[in-house]
mmCIF file of N, CA and C in Angstrom:
data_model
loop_
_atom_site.group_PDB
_atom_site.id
_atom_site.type_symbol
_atom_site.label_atom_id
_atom_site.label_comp_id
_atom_site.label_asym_id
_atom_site.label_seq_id
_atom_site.Cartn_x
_atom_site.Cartn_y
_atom_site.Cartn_z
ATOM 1 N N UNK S 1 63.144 -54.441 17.204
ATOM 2 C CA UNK S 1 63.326 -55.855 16.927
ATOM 3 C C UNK S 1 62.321 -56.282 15.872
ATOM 4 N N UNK S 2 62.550 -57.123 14.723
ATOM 5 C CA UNK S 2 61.677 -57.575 13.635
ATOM 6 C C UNK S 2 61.304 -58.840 14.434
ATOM 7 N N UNK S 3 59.945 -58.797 13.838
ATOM 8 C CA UNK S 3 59.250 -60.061 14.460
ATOM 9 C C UNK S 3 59.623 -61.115 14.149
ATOM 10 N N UNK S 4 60.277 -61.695 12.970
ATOM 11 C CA UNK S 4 60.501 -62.713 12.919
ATOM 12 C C UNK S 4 61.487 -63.287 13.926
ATOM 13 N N UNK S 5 62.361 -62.397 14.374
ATOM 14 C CA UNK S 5 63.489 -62.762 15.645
ATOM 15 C C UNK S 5 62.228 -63.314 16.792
ATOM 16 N N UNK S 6 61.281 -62.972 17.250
ATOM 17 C CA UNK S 6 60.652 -62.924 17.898
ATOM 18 C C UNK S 6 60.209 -64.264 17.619
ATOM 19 N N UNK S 7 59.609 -64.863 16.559
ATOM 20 C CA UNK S 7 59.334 -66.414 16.845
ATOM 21 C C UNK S 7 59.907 -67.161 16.654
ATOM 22 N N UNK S 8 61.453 -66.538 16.584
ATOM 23 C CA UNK S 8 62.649 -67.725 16.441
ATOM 24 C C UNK S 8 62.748 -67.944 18.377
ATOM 25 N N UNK S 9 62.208 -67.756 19.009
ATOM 26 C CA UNK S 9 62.729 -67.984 20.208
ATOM 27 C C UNK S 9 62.032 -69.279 21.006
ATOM 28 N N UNK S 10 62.619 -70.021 21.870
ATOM 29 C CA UNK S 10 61.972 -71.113 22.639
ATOM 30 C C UNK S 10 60.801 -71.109 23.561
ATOM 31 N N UNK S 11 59.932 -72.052 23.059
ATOM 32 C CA UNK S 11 58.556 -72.162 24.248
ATOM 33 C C UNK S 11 58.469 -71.139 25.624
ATOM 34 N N UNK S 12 57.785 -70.266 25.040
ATOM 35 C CA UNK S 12 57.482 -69.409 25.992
ATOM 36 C C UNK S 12 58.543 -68.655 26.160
ATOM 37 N N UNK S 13 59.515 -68.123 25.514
ATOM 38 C CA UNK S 13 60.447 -66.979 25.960
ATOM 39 C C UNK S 13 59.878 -65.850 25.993
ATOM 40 N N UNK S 14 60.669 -64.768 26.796
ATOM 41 C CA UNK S 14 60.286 -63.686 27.188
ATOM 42 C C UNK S 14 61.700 -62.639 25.996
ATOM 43 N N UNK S 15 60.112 -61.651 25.112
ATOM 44 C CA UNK S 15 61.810 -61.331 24.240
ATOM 45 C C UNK S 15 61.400 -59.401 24.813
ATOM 46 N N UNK S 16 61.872 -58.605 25.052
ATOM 47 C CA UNK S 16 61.986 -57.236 25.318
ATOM 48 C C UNK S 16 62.029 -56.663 23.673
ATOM 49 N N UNK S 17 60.935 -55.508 23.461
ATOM 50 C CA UNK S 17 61.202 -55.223 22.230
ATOM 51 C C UNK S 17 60.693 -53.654 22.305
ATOM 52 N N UNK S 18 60.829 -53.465 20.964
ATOM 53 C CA UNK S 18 59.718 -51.908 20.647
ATOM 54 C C UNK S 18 60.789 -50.600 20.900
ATOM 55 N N UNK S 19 59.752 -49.360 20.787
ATOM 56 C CA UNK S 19 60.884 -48.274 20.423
ATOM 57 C C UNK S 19 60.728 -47.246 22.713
ATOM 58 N N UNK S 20 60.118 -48.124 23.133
ATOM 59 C CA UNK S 20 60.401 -47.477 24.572
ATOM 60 C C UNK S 20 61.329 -47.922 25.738
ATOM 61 N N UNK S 21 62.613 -48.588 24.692
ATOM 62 C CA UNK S 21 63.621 -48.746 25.959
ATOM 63 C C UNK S 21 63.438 -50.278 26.472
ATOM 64 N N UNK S 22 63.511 -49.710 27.977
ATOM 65 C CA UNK S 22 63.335 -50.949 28.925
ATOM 66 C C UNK S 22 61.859 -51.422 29.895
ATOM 67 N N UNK S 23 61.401 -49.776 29.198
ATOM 68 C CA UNK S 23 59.973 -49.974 29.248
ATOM 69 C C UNK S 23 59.112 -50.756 28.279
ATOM 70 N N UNK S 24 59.352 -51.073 26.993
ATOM 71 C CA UNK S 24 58.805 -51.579 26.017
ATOM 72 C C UNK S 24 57.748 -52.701 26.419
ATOM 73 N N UNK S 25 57.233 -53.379 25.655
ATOM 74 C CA UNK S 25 56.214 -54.112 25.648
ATOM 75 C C UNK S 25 57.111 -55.619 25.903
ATOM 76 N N UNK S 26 56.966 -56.433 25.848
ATOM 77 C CA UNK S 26 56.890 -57.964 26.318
ATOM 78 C C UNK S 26 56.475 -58.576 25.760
ATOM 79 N N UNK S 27 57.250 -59.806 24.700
ATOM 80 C CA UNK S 27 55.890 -60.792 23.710
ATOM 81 C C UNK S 27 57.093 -61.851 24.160
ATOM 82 N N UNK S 28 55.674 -63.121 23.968
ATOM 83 C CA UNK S 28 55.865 -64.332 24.535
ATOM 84 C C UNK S 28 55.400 -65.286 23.128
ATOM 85 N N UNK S 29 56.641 -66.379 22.872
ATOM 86 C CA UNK S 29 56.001 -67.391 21.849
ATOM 87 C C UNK S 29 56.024 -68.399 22.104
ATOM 88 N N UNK S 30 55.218 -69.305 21.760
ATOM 89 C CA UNK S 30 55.183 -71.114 22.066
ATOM 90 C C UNK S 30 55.250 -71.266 21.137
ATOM 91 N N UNK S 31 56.166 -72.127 20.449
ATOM 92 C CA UNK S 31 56.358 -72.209 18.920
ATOM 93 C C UNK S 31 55.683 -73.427 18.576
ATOM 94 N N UNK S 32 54.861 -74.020 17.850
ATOM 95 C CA UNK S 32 53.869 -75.059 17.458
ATOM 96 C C UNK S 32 54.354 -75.818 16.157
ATOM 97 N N UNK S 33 55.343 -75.336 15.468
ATOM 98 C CA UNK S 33 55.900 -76.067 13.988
ATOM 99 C C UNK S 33 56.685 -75.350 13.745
ATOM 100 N N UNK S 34 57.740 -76.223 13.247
ATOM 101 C CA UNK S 34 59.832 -75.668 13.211
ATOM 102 C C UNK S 34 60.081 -75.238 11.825
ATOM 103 N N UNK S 35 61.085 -74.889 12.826
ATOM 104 C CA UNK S 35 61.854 -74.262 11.875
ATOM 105 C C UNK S 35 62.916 -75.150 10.635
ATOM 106 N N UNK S 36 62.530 -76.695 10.724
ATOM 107 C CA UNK S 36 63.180 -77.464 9.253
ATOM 108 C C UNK S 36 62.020 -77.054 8.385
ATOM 109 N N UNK S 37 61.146 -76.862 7.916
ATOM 110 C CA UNK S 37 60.372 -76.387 6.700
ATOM 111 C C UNK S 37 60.890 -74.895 6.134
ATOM 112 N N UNK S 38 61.182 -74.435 7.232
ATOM 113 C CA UNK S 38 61.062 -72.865 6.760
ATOM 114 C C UNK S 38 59.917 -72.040 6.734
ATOM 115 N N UNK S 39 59.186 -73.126 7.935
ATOM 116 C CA UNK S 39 57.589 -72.369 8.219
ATOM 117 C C UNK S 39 57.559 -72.687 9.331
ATOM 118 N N UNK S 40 56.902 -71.563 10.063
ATOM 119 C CA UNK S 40 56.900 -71.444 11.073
ATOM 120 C C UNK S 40 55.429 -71.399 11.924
ATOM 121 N N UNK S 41 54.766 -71.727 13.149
ATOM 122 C CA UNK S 41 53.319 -71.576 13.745
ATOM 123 C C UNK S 41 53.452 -71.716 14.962
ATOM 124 N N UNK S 42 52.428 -70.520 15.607
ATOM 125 C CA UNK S 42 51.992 -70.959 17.023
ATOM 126 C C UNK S 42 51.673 -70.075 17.639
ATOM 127 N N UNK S 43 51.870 -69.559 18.709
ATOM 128 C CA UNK S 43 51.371 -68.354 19.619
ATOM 129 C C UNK S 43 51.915 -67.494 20.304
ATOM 130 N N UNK S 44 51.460 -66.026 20.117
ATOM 131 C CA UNK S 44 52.655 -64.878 20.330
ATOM 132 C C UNK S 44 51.249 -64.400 21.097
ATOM 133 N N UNK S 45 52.303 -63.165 22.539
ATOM 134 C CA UNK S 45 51.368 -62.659 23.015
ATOM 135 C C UNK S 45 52.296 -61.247 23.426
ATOM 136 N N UNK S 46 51.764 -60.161 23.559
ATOM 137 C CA UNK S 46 52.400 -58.907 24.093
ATOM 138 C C UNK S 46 51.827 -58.324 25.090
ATOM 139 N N UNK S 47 52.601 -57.592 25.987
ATOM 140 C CA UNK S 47 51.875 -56.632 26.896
ATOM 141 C C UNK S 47 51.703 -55.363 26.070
ATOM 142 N N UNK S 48 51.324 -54.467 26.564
ATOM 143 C CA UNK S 48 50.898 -52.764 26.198
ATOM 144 C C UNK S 48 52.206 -52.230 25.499
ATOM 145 N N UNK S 49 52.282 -51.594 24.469
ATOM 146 C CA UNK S 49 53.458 -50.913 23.956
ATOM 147 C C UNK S 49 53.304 -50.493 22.404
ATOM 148 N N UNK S 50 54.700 -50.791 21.378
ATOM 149 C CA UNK S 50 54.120 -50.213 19.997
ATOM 150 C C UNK S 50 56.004 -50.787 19.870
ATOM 151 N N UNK S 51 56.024 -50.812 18.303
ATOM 152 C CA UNK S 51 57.435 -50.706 17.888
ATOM 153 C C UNK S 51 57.305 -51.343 16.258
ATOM 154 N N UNK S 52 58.307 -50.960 15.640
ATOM 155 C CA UNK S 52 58.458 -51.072 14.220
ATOM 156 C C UNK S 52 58.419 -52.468 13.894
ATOM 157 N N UNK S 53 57.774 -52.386 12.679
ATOM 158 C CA UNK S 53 57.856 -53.465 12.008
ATOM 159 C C UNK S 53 58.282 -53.937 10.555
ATOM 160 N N UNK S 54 59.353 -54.902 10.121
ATOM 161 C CA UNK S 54 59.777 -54.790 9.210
ATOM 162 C C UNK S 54 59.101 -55.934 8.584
ATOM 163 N N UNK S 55 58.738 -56.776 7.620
ATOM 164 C CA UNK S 55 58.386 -57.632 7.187
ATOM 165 C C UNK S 55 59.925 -58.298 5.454
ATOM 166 N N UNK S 56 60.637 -58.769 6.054
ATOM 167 C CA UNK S 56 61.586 -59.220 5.198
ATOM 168 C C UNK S 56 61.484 -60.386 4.906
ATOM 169 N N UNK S 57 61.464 -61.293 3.751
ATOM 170 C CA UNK S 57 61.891 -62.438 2.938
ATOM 171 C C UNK S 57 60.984 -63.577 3.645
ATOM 172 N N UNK S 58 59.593 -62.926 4.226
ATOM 173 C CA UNK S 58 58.546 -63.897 4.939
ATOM 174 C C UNK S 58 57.363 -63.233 4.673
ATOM 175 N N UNK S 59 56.428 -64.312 4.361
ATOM 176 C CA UNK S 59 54.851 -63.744 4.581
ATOM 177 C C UNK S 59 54.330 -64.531 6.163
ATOM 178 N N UNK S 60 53.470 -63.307 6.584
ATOM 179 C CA UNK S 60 52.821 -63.912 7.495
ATOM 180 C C UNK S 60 51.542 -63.842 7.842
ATOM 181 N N UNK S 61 50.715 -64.738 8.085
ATOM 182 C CA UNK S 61 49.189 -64.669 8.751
ATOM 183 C C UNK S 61 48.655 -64.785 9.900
ATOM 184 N N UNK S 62 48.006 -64.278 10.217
ATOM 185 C CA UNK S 62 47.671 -64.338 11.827
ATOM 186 C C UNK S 62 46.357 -63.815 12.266
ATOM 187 N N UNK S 63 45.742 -64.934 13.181
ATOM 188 C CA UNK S 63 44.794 -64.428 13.976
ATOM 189 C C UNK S 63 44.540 -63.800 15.275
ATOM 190 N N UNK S 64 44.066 -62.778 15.235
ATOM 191 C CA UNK S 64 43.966 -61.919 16.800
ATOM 192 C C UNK S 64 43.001 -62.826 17.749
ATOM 193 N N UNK S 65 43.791 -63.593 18.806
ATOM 194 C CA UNK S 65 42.619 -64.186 19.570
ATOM 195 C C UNK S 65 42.320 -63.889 20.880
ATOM 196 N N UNK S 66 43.220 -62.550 20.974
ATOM 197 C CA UNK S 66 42.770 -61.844 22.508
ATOM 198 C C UNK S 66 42.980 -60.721 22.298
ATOM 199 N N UNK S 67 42.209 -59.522 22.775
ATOM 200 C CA UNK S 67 43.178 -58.244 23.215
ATOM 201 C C UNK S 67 42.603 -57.358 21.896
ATOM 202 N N UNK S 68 43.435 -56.164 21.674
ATOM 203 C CA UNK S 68 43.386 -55.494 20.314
ATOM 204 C C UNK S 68 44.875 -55.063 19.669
ATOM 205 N N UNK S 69 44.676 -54.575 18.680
ATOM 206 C CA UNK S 69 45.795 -54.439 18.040
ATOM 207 C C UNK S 69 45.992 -53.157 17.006
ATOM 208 N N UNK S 70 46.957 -51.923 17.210
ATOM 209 C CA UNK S 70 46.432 -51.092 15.722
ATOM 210 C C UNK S 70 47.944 -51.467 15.051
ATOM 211 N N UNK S 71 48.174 -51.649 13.791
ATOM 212 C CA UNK S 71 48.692 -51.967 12.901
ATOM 213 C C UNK S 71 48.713 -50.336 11.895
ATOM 214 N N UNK S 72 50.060 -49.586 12.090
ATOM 215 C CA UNK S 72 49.789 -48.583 11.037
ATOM 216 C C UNK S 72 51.184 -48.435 10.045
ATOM 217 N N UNK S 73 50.587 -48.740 8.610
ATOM 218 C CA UNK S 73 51.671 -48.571 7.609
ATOM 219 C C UNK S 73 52.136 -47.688 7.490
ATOM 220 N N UNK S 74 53.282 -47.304 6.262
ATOM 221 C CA UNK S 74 53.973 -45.956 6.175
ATOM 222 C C UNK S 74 53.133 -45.329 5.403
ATOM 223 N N UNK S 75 52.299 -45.489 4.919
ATOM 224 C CA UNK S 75 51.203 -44.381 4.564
ATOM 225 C C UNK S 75 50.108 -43.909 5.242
ATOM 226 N N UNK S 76 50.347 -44.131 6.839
ATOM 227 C CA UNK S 76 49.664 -43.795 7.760
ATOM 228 C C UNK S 76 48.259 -43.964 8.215
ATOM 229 N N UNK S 77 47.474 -45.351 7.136
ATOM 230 C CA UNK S 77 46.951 -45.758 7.177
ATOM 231 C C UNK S 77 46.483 -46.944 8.477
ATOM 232 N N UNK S 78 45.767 -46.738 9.296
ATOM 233 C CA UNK S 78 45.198 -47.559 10.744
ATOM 234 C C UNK S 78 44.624 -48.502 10.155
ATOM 235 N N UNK S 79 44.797 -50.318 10.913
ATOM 236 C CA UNK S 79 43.968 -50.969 10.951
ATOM 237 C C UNK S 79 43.998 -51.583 12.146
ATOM 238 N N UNK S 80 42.851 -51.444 12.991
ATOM 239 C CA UNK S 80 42.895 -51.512 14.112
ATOM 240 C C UNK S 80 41.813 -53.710 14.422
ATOM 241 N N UNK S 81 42.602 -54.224 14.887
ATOM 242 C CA UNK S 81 42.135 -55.546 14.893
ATOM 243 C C UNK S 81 41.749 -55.957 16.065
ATOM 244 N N UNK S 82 40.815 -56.869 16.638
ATOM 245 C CA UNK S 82 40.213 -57.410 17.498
ATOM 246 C C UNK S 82 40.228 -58.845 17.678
ATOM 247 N N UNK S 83 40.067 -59.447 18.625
ATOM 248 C CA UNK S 83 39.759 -60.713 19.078
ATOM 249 C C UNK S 83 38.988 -61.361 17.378
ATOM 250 N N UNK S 84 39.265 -62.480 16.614
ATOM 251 C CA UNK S 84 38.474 -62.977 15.424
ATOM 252 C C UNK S 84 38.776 -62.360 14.236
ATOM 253 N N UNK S 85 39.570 -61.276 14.557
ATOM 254 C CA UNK S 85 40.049 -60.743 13.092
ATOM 255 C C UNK S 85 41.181 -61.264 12.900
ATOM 256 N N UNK S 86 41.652 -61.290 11.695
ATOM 257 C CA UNK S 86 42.921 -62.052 10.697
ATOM 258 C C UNK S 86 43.037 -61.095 9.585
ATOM 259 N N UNK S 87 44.894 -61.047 9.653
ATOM 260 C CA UNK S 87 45.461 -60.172 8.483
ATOM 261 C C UNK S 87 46.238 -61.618 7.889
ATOM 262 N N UNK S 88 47.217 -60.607 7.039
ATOM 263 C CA UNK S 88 48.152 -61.094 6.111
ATOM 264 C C UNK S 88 49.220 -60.187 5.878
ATOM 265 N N UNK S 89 50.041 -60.211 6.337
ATOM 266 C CA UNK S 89 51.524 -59.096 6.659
ATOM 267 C C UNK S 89 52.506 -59.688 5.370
ATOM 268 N N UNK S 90 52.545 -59.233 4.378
ATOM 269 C CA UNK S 90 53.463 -59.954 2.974
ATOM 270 C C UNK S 90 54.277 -59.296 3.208
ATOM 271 N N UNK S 91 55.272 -59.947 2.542
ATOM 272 C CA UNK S 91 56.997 -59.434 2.392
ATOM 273 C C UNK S 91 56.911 -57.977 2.075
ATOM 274 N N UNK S 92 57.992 -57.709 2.783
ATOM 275 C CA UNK S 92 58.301 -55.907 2.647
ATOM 276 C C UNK S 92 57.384 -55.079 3.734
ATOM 277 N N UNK S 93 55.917 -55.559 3.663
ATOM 278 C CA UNK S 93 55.300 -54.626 4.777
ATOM 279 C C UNK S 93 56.321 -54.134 5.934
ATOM 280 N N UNK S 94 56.324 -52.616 6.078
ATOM 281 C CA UNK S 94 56.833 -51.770 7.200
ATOM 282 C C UNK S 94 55.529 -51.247 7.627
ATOM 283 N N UNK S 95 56.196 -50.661 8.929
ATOM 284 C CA UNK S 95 54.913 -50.142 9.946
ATOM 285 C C UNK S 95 55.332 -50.163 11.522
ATOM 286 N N UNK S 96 54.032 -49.386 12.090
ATOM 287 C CA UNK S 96 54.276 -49.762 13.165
ATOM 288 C C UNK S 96 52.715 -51.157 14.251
ATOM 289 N N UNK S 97 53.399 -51.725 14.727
ATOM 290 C CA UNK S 97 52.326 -52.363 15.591
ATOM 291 C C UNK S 97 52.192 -51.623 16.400
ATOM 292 N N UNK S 98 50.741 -51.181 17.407
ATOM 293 C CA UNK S 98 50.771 -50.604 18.682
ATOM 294 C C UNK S 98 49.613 -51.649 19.519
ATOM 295 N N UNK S 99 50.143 -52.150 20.715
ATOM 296 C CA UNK S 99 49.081 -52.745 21.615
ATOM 297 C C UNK S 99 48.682 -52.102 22.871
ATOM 298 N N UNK S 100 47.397 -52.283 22.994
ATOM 299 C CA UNK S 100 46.926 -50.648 23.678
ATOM 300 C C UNK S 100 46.513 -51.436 25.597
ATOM 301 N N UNK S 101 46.811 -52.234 25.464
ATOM 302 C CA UNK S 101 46.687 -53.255 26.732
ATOM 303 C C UNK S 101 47.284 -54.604 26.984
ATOM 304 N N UNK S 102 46.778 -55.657 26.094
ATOM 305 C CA UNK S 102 47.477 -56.902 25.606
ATOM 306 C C UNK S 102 46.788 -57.467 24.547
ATOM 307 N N UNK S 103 47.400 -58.508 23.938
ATOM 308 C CA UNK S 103 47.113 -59.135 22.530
ATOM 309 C C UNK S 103 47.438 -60.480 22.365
ATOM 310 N N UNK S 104 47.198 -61.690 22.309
ATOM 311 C CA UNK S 104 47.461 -62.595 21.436
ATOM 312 C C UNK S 104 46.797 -63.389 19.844
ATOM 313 N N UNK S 105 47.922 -63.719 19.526
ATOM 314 C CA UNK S 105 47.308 -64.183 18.381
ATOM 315 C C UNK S 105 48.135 -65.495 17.632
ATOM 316 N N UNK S 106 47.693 -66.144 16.689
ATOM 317 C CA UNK S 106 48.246 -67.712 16.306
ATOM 318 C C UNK S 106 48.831 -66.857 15.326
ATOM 319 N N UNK S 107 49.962 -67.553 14.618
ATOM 320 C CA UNK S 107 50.762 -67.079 13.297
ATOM 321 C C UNK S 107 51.302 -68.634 12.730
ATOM 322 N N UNK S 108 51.305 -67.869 11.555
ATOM 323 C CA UNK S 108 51.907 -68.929 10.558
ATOM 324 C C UNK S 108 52.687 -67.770 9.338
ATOM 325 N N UNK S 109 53.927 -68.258 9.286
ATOM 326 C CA UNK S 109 54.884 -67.682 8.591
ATOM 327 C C UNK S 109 55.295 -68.453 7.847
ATOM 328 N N UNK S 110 55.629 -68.080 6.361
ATOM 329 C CA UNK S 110 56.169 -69.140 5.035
ATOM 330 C C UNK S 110 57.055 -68.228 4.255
ATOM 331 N N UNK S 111 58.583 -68.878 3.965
ATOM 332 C CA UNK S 111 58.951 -67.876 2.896
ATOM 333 C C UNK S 111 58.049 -67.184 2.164
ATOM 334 N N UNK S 112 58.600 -66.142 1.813
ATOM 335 C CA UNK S 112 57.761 -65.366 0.696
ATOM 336 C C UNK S 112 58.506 -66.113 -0.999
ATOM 337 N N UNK S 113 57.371 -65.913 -1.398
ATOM 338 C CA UNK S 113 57.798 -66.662 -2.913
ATOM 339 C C UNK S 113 57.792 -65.413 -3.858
ATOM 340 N N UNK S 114 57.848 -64.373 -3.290
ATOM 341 C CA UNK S 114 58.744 -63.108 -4.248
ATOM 342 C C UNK S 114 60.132 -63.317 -4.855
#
């Protein structure tokens, strides 16, 4: 499942995702600012798991404010994030997310102006 499906969903839904089935991980969003801008904010959280990530026709930013996080591109490159760290996921980024216990973090998503 691409994340952006993931914060299209209502206050606090429960969405099933990732590459282990029905075992997979669990992320939860409270959505904080709509979807009439075409920007999106608020708070995503996962249980333990991993699954692909596509990054299409959106940039996104986000802060890790619980938990950890490894983030690995297709050049197999690790960045492994913590509670206070903040990326920037731009259009096109592929990869995989892996959460090694649980994670939340705030996001803000804006078309990409590619």
């Amino acid at each position: 499942m691409r994340q952006d499906a993931i914060t299209q969903q209502a206050p606090g839904s429960v969405v099933q995702a990732g590459n282990q089935g029905a075992a997979g991980p669990t992320h939860r969003v409270w959505p904080a600012y709509g979807e009439e801008t075409g920007r999106r904010a608020g708070v995503w959280d996962s249980t333990h798991g991993s699954w692909d990530v596509h990054i299409a026709g959106y940039d996104e930013f986000c802060v890790i404010q619980e938990g950890e996080v490894v983030i690995t591109d297709l050049q197999g490159t690790q960045h492994r994030l913590i509670a206070g760290d903040s990326l920037v996921m731009e259009d096109g980024f592929q990869g995989t997310w892996h959460v090694p216990h649980y994670a939340r973090k705030y996001y803000f998503i804006t078309p990409s102006v590619k």
